[in-house]
Amino acid sequence: MAAELDGPRVEPRSGPARALVVFLHGYGADGNDLIELGRAWQALLPHAAFVSPHAPQPCAGAPMGRQWFPLTFREPNERWVGCNEAAPGLERFLEAELKRRNLPASALALVGFSQGTMMALHVGLRRATAPFAIVGYSGMLVVPPDANPDKFAAEIKSRPPILLVHGEADDLIPAQALFQAASGLASLDIPVEWHLSQGVGHGIDQEGLRHGGEFLARRLSSVR
């Protein structure tokens, strides 16, 4: 069995947790890379707990970092295979974190960056109970290279509101990935908002950070 996930946490600013926001970092980083977003969003989400697990595998391309799955860019289906292999471990972590907080599945939000966005979309859309929101920075919607639209759609169990944010000048995952993901999600009847950060590369600027925090706060208030 793969090692259980763990990572840094930020407690709610006010009272017991009413929501759980889980950050999924990018390739070659670790949970410490995104947990500061939780601190930045505490004023908007005072009753949310935040956790940022370290991905399960050491990263071959960044010896001090972690990866959700390997990336060689030599196999057309490696992202699809990787998401499917990493999903069960992430699912176990989400269930354990909700249980330790005594929260229902509907109190969950997923926030990903790059490879973490791939995981957030893959896992979030297949949960029996929809997260109250998914925010994906600088990532993509992973589909199999030979995807059968009907078969792919049959895998989708939940349709949470989604915000996609991407840097217009991203040279690692081009901004076109945002529009491809938005189109693919819309075809599955999944509500999508998006924001393109002008002049920003593969990263999150202050405007993207603001959009993400406000989106989570709006979605959380609508499900209470």
PDB file of C-alpha atoms in Angstrom:
ATOM      1  CA  MET A   1       0.000   0.000   0.000  1.00  0.00           C
ATOM      2  CA  ALA A   2       1.227   3.492  -0.854  1.00  0.00           C
ATOM      3  CA  ALA A   3       2.330   5.728   1.992  1.00  0.00           C
ATOM      4  CA  GLU A   4      -0.467   7.760   3.576  1.00  0.00           C
ATOM      5  CA  LEU A   5      -0.498  11.430   2.639  1.00  0.00           C
ATOM      6  CA  ASP A   6       0.170  14.218   5.104  1.00  0.00           C
ATOM      7  CA  GLY A   7       1.158  17.859   5.001  1.00  0.00           C
ATOM      8  CA  PRO A   8       0.928  21.279   6.655  1.00  0.00           C
ATOM      9  CA  ARG A   9      -2.380  22.524   8.023  1.00  0.00           C
ATOM     10  CA  VAL A  10      -3.887  25.877   8.956  1.00  0.00           C
ATOM     11  CA  GLU A  11      -6.664  25.952  11.552  1.00  0.00           C
ATOM     12  CA  PRO A  12      -9.812  28.070  11.138  1.00  0.00           C
ATOM     13  CA  ARG A  13      -9.511  31.661  12.252  1.00  0.00           C
ATOM     14  CA  SER A  14     -12.864  31.452  14.000  1.00  0.00           C
ATOM     15  CA  GLY A  15     -14.366  28.483  15.832  1.00  0.00           C
ATOM     16  CA  PRO A  16     -14.529  24.860  14.695  1.00  0.00           C
ATOM     17  CA  ALA A  17     -14.131  24.101  11.003  1.00  0.00           C
ATOM     18  CA  ARG A  18     -17.237  24.352   8.860  1.00  0.00           C
ATOM     19  CA  ALA A  19     -15.354  23.691   5.614  1.00  0.00           C
ATOM     20  CA  LEU A  20     -12.174  21.963   4.495  1.00  0.00           C
ATOM     21  CA  VAL A  21     -10.039  23.389   1.686  1.00  0.00           C
ATOM     22  CA  VAL A  22      -7.433  20.964   0.339  1.00  0.00           C
ATOM     23  CA  PHE A  23      -4.515  22.293  -1.710  1.00  0.00           C
ATOM     24  CA  LEU A  24      -2.876  20.027  -4.311  1.00  0.00           C
ATOM     25  CA  HIS A  25       0.564  21.285  -5.306  1.00  0.00           C
ATOM     26  CA  GLY A  26       2.343  21.084  -8.624  1.00  0.00           C
ATOM     27  CA  TYR A  27       5.059  18.817  -9.994  1.00  0.00           C
ATOM     28  CA  GLY A  28       8.342  19.185  -8.127  1.00  0.00           C
ATOM     29  CA  ALA A  29       6.909  21.176  -5.205  1.00  0.00           C
ATOM     30  CA  ASP A  30       5.409  19.962  -1.926  1.00  0.00           C
ATOM     31  CA  GLY A  31       2.604  20.835   0.451  1.00  0.00           C
ATOM     32  CA  ASN A  32       4.463  23.843   1.823  1.00  0.00           C
ATOM     33  CA  ASP A  33       4.234  25.488  -1.600  1.00  0.00           C
ATOM     34  CA  LEU A  34       0.500  26.258  -1.377  1.00  0.00           C
ATOM     35  CA  ILE A  35      -0.381  26.344   2.314  1.00  0.00           C
ATOM     36  CA  GLU A  36       0.313  30.097   2.411  1.00  0.00           C
ATOM     37  CA  LEU A  37      -2.751  30.552   0.201  1.00  0.00           C
ATOM     38  CA  GLY A  38      -4.773  29.314   3.142  1.00  0.00           C
ATOM     39  CA  ARG A  39      -3.332  32.014   5.368  1.00  0.00           C
ATOM     40  CA  ALA A  40      -4.022  34.615   2.675  1.00  0.00           C
ATOM     41  CA  TRP A  41      -7.659  33.495   2.443  1.00  0.00           C
ATOM     42  CA  GLN A  42      -8.417  33.281   6.155  1.00  0.00           C
ATOM     43  CA  ALA A  43     -10.179  36.650   6.211  1.00  0.00           C
ATOM     44  CA  LEU A  44     -12.484  35.502   3.391  1.00  0.00           C
ATOM     45  CA  LEU A  45     -12.958  32.005   4.839  1.00  0.00           C
ATOM     46  CA  PRO A  46     -12.678  32.390   8.635  1.00  0.00           C
ATOM     47  CA  HIS A  47     -14.453  29.083   9.353  1.00  0.00           C
ATOM     48  CA  ALA A  48     -12.398  26.977   6.904  1.00  0.00           C
ATOM     49  CA  ALA A  49      -9.580  24.613   7.761  1.00  0.00           C
ATOM     50  CA  PHE A  50      -6.798  24.268   5.198  1.00  0.00           C
ATOM     51  CA  VAL A  51      -4.495  21.347   4.480  1.00  0.00           C
ATOM     52  CA  SER A  52      -1.849  20.882   1.787  1.00  0.00           C
ATOM     53  CA  PRO A  53      -0.677  17.263   1.502  1.00  0.00           C
ATOM     54  CA  HIS A  54       2.693  16.340   0.069  1.00  0.00           C
ATOM     55  CA  ALA A  55       2.267  14.267  -3.100  1.00  0.00           C
ATOM     56  CA  PRO A  56       3.067  10.565  -2.639  1.00  0.00           C
ATOM     57  CA  GLN A  57       6.171  10.200  -4.817  1.00  0.00           C
ATOM     58  CA  PRO A  58       9.642  11.768  -4.815  1.00  0.00           C
ATOM     59  CA  CYS A  59      10.075  13.836  -7.974  1.00  0.00           C
ATOM     60  CA  ALA A  60      12.725  12.651 -10.396  1.00  0.00           C
ATOM     61  CA  GLY A  61      12.927  16.095 -11.979  1.00  0.00           C
ATOM     62  CA  ALA A  62      13.275  17.948  -8.663  1.00  0.00           C
ATOM     63  CA  PRO A  63      15.008  15.821  -6.015  1.00  0.00           C
ATOM     64  CA  MET A  64      13.749  17.930  -3.093  1.00  0.00           C
ATOM     65  CA  GLY A  65      10.164  17.966  -4.394  1.00  0.00           C
ATOM     66  CA  ARG A  66       7.247  15.586  -4.830  1.00  0.00           C
ATOM     67  CA  GLN A  67       4.991  14.461  -7.665  1.00  0.00           C
ATOM     68  CA  TRP A  68       1.484  13.053  -7.930  1.00  0.00           C
ATOM     69  CA  PHE A  69       2.699  11.000 -10.866  1.00  0.00           C
ATOM     70  CA  PRO A  70       5.766  10.887 -13.145  1.00  0.00           C
ATOM     71  CA  LEU A  71       6.018  13.131 -16.204  1.00  0.00           C
ATOM     72  CA  THR A  72       8.343  12.110 -19.033  1.00  0.00           C
ATOM     73  CA  PHE A  73       6.352  13.712 -21.887  1.00  0.00           C
ATOM     74  CA  ARG A  74       7.181  10.623 -23.950  1.00  0.00           C
ATOM     75  CA  GLU A  75       3.878   8.800 -23.459  1.00  0.00           C
ATOM     76  CA  PRO A  76       0.643  10.399 -24.710  1.00  0.00           C
ATOM     77  CA  ASN A  77      -1.439   8.773 -21.961  1.00  0.00           C
ATOM     78  CA  GLU A  78       0.908   9.265 -18.990  1.00  0.00           C
ATOM     79  CA  ARG A  79      -1.212  12.036 -17.439  1.00  0.00           C
ATOM     80  CA  TRP A  80      -4.345   9.888 -17.684  1.00  0.00           C
ATOM     81  CA  VAL A  81      -2.604   6.824 -16.249  1.00  0.00           C
ATOM     82  CA  GLY A  82      -0.956   8.955 -13.573  1.00  0.00           C
ATOM     83  CA  CYS A  83      -4.202  10.588 -12.409  1.00  0.00           C
ATOM     84  CA  ASN A  84      -5.917   7.220 -12.167  1.00  0.00           C
ATOM     85  CA  GLU A  85      -3.064   5.667 -10.194  1.00  0.00           C
ATOM     86  CA  ALA A  86      -2.757   8.599  -7.765  1.00  0.00           C
ATOM     87  CA  ALA A  87      -6.518   9.032  -7.230  1.00  0.00           C
ATOM     88  CA  PRO A  88      -7.163   6.272  -4.652  1.00  0.00           C
ATOM     89  CA  GLY A  89      -4.502   7.566  -2.250  1.00  0.00           C
ATOM     90  CA  LEU A  90      -5.833  11.093  -2.521  1.00  0.00           C
ATOM     91  CA  GLU A  91      -9.391   9.858  -1.985  1.00  0.00           C
ATOM     92  CA  ARG A  92      -8.356   8.104   1.222  1.00  0.00           C
ATOM     93  CA  PHE A  93      -6.723  11.295   2.433  1.00  0.00           C
ATOM     94  CA  LEU A  94      -9.814  13.405   1.699  1.00  0.00           C
ATOM     95  CA  GLU A  95     -12.091  10.991   3.527  1.00  0.00           C
ATOM     96  CA  ALA A  96      -9.748  10.832   6.527  1.00  0.00           C
ATOM     97  CA  GLU A  97      -9.464  14.629   6.753  1.00  0.00           C
ATOM     98  CA  LEU A  98     -13.227  15.112   6.560  1.00  0.00           C
ATOM     99  CA  LYS A  99     -13.711  12.474   9.241  1.00  0.00           C
ATOM    100  CA  ARG A 100     -11.150  13.992  11.611  1.00  0.00           C
ATOM    101  CA  ARG A 101     -12.931  17.352  11.251  1.00  0.00           C
ATOM    102  CA  ASN A 102     -16.375  15.727  11.559  1.00  0.00           C
ATOM    103  CA  LEU A 103     -17.415  17.376   8.297  1.00  0.00           C
ATOM    104  CA  PRO A 104     -19.732  16.123   5.544  1.00  0.00           C
ATOM    105  CA  ALA A 105     -18.400  15.494   2.045  1.00  0.00           C
ATOM    106  CA  SER A 106     -20.242  18.605   0.851  1.00  0.00           C
ATOM    107  CA  ALA A 107     -17.966  20.773   3.045  1.00  0.00           C
ATOM    108  CA  LEU A 108     -14.930  19.979   0.851  1.00  0.00           C
ATOM    109  CA  ALA A 109     -13.211  22.268  -1.660  1.00  0.00           C
ATOM    110  CA  LEU A 110     -10.205  21.379  -3.813  1.00  0.00           C
ATOM    111  CA  VAL A 111      -7.606  23.900  -4.985  1.00  0.00           C
ATOM    112  CA  GLY A 112      -4.907  22.727  -7.374  1.00  0.00           C
ATOM    113  CA  PHE A 113      -1.895  24.164  -9.128  1.00  0.00           C
ATOM    114  CA  SER A 114      -0.556  22.665 -12.386  1.00  0.00           C
ATOM    115  CA  GLN A 115      -0.329  18.890 -11.824  1.00  0.00           C
ATOM    116  CA  GLY A 116      -2.405  19.423  -8.692  1.00  0.00           C
ATOM    117  CA  THR A 117      -5.177  20.947 -10.831  1.00  0.00           C
ATOM    118  CA  MET A 118      -5.180  17.794 -12.947  1.00  0.00           C
ATOM    119  CA  MET A 119      -5.682  15.771  -9.765  1.00  0.00           C
ATOM    120  CA  ALA A 120      -8.322  18.137  -8.352  1.00  0.00           C
ATOM    121  CA  LEU A 121     -10.446  17.898 -11.481  1.00  0.00           C
ATOM    122  CA  HIS A 122      -9.938  14.164 -11.894  1.00  0.00           C
ATOM    123  CA  VAL A 123     -10.853  13.288  -8.303  1.00  0.00           C
ATOM    124  CA  GLY A 124     -13.376  16.044  -7.637  1.00  0.00           C
ATOM    125  CA  LEU A 125     -15.590  15.143 -10.599  1.00  0.00           C
ATOM    126  CA  ARG A 126     -15.683  11.489  -9.558  1.00  0.00           C
ATOM    127  CA  ARG A 127     -16.685  11.927  -5.920  1.00  0.00           C
ATOM    128  CA  ALA A 128     -20.148  10.671  -4.973  1.00  0.00           C
ATOM    129  CA  THR A 129     -20.857  14.013  -3.271  1.00  0.00           C
ATOM    130  CA  ALA A 130     -19.719  17.104  -5.142  1.00  0.00           C
ATOM    131  CA  PRO A 131     -17.180  19.430  -3.506  1.00  0.00           C
ATOM    132  CA  PHE A 132     -18.676  22.855  -2.928  1.00  0.00           C
ATOM    133  CA  ALA A 133     -16.006  24.249  -5.281  1.00  0.00           C
ATOM    134  CA  ILE A 134     -12.892  23.431  -7.265  1.00  0.00           C
ATOM    135  CA  VAL A 135     -10.287  26.086  -8.114  1.00  0.00           C
ATOM    136  CA  GLY A 136      -7.671  25.110 -10.668  1.00  0.00           C
ATOM    137  CA  TYR A 137      -4.588  27.231 -11.305  1.00  0.00           C
ATOM    138  CA  SER A 138      -2.347  26.734 -14.365  1.00  0.00           C
ATOM    139  CA  GLY A 139      -3.534  23.210 -15.109  1.00  0.00           C
ATOM    140  CA  MET A 140      -5.641  21.152 -17.484  1.00  0.00           C
ATOM    141  CA  LEU A 141      -8.499  18.682 -17.696  1.00  0.00           C
ATOM    142  CA  VAL A 142      -6.927  15.281 -18.281  1.00  0.00           C
ATOM    143  CA  VAL A 143      -8.707  12.968 -20.712  1.00  0.00           C
ATOM    144  CA  PRO A 144      -7.457   9.738 -22.291  1.00  0.00           C
ATOM    145  CA  PRO A 145      -5.876  10.225 -25.743  1.00  0.00           C
ATOM    146  CA  ASP A 146      -8.519   8.027 -27.374  1.00  0.00           C
ATOM    147  CA  ALA A 147     -11.378   9.298 -25.233  1.00  0.00           C
ATOM    148  CA  ASN A 148     -14.847   8.032 -25.993  1.00  0.00           C
ATOM    149  CA  PRO A 149     -17.042  11.005 -25.018  1.00  0.00           C
ATOM    150  CA  ASP A 150     -19.907   8.854 -23.738  1.00  0.00           C
ATOM    151  CA  LYS A 151     -17.633   6.574 -21.727  1.00  0.00           C
ATOM    152  CA  PHE A 152     -15.759   9.556 -20.258  1.00  0.00           C
ATOM    153  CA  ALA A 153     -19.018  11.309 -19.347  1.00  0.00           C
ATOM    154  CA  ALA A 154     -20.233   8.161 -17.607  1.00  0.00           C
ATOM    155  CA  GLU A 155     -17.339   8.460 -15.129  1.00  0.00           C
ATOM    156  CA  ILE A 156     -18.479  11.886 -13.942  1.00  0.00           C
ATOM    157  CA  LYS A 157     -20.417  11.595 -10.687  1.00  0.00           C
ATOM    158  CA  SER A 158     -20.531  15.204  -9.514  1.00  0.00           C
ATOM    159  CA  ARG A 159     -20.688  18.617 -11.119  1.00  0.00           C
ATOM    160  CA  PRO A 160     -19.249  21.156  -8.685  1.00  0.00           C
ATOM    161  CA  PRO A 161     -18.796  24.815  -9.602  1.00  0.00           C
ATOM    162  CA  ILE A 162     -15.302  25.333 -10.969  1.00  0.00           C
ATOM    163  CA  LEU A 163     -13.002  28.336 -11.379  1.00  0.00           C
ATOM    164  CA  LEU A 164     -10.020  28.035 -13.709  1.00  0.00           C
ATOM    165  CA  VAL A 165      -7.196  30.595 -13.527  1.00  0.00           C
ATOM    166  CA  HIS A 166      -4.237  30.656 -15.894  1.00  0.00           C
ATOM    167  CA  GLY A 167      -1.311  32.901 -16.743  1.00  0.00           C
ATOM    168  CA  GLU A 168      -1.612  34.334 -20.236  1.00  0.00           C
ATOM    169  CA  ALA A 169       2.173  34.025 -20.691  1.00  0.00           C
ATOM    170  CA  ASP A 170       2.481  30.472 -19.273  1.00  0.00           C
ATOM    171  CA  ASP A 171       5.169  28.673 -21.302  1.00  0.00           C
ATOM    172  CA  LEU A 172       4.930  25.399 -19.365  1.00  0.00           C
ATOM    173  CA  ILE A 173       1.214  24.690 -19.719  1.00  0.00           C
ATOM    174  CA  PRO A 174      -0.045  27.122 -22.383  1.00  0.00           C
ATOM    175  CA  ALA A 175      -3.117  29.214 -21.620  1.00  0.00           C
ATOM    176  CA  GLN A 176      -4.965  27.323 -24.358  1.00  0.00           C
ATOM    177  CA  ALA A 177      -5.299  24.513 -21.790  1.00  0.00           C
ATOM    178  CA  LEU A 178      -7.708  26.739 -19.829  1.00  0.00           C
ATOM    179  CA  PHE A 179     -10.050  27.102 -22.802  1.00  0.00           C
ATOM    180  CA  GLN A 180      -9.826  23.402 -23.655  1.00  0.00           C
ATOM    181  CA  ALA A 181     -10.691  22.515 -20.048  1.00  0.00           C
ATOM    182  CA  ALA A 182     -13.543  25.035 -19.897  1.00  0.00           C
ATOM    183  CA  SER A 183     -14.980  23.672 -23.144  1.00  0.00           C
ATOM    184  CA  GLY A 184     -14.638  20.063 -21.996  1.00  0.00           C
ATOM    185  CA  LEU A 185     -16.280  20.800 -18.653  1.00  0.00           C
ATOM    186  CA  ALA A 186     -19.099  22.748 -20.267  1.00  0.00           C
ATOM    187  CA  SER A 187     -19.798  19.761 -22.536  1.00  0.00           C
ATOM    188  CA  LEU A 188     -20.334  17.747 -19.339  1.00  0.00           C
ATOM    189  CA  ASP A 189     -22.811  20.344 -18.010  1.00  0.00           C
ATOM    190  CA  ILE A 190     -20.338  21.457 -15.336  1.00  0.00           C
ATOM    191  CA  PRO A 191     -20.473  25.183 -14.470  1.00  0.00           C
ATOM    192  CA  VAL A 192     -17.157  26.927 -15.144  1.00  0.00           C
ATOM    193  CA  GLU A 193     -15.829  30.414 -14.530  1.00  0.00           C
ATOM    194  CA  TRP A 194     -12.356  31.444 -15.663  1.00  0.00           C
ATOM    195  CA  HIS A 195      -9.802  34.194 -15.356  1.00  0.00           C
ATOM    196  CA  LEU A 196      -6.759  34.841 -17.553  1.00  0.00           C
ATOM    197  CA  SER A 197      -3.927  36.712 -15.798  1.00  0.00           C
ATOM    198  CA  GLN A 198      -2.297  39.003 -18.352  1.00  0.00           C
ATOM    199  CA  GLY A 199       1.499  38.884 -18.511  1.00  0.00           C
ATOM    200  CA  VAL A 200       1.705  36.099 -15.916  1.00  0.00           C
ATOM    201  CA  GLY A 201       3.653  32.891 -16.530  1.00  0.00           C
ATOM    202  CA  HIS A 202       3.344  29.569 -14.724  1.00  0.00           C
ATOM    203  CA  GLY A 203       2.325  30.983 -11.371  1.00  0.00           C
ATOM    204  CA  ILE A 204      -0.358  32.784  -9.378  1.00  0.00           C
ATOM    205  CA  ASP A 205      -0.519  36.572  -9.210  1.00  0.00           C
ATOM    206  CA  GLN A 206      -2.427  38.684  -6.698  1.00  0.00           C
ATOM    207  CA  GLU A 207      -5.434  39.021  -8.992  1.00  0.00           C
ATOM    208  CA  GLY A 208      -5.618  35.261  -9.481  1.00  0.00           C
ATOM    209  CA  LEU A 209      -5.289  34.788  -5.724  1.00  0.00           C
ATOM    210  CA  ARG A 210      -8.140  37.230  -5.111  1.00  0.00           C
ATOM    211  CA  HIS A 211     -10.398  35.549  -7.659  1.00  0.00           C
ATOM    212  CA  GLY A 212      -9.775  32.147  -6.091  1.00  0.00           C
ATOM    213  CA  GLY A 213     -10.492  33.258  -2.541  1.00  0.00           C
ATOM    214  CA  GLU A 214     -13.628  35.180  -3.456  1.00  0.00           C
ATOM    215  CA  PHE A 215     -14.929  32.274  -5.547  1.00  0.00           C
ATOM    216  CA  LEU A 216     -14.541  29.879  -2.620  1.00  0.00           C
ATOM    217  CA  ALA A 217     -16.225  32.323  -0.251  1.00  0.00           C
ATOM    218  CA  ARG A 218     -19.190  32.799  -2.607  1.00  0.00           C
ATOM    219  CA  ARG A 219     -19.641  29.088  -3.196  1.00  0.00           C
ATOM    220  CA  LEU A 220     -19.383  28.254   0.499  1.00  0.00           C
ATOM    221  CA  SER A 221     -21.991  30.860   1.442  1.00  0.00           C
ATOM    222  CA  SER A 222     -24.394  29.419  -1.153  1.00  0.00           C
ATOM    223  CA  VAL A 223     -24.338  25.912   0.349  1.00  0.00           C
ATOM    224  CA  ARG A 224     -24.829  26.845   3.999  1.00  0.00           C
TER     225      ARG A 224
END
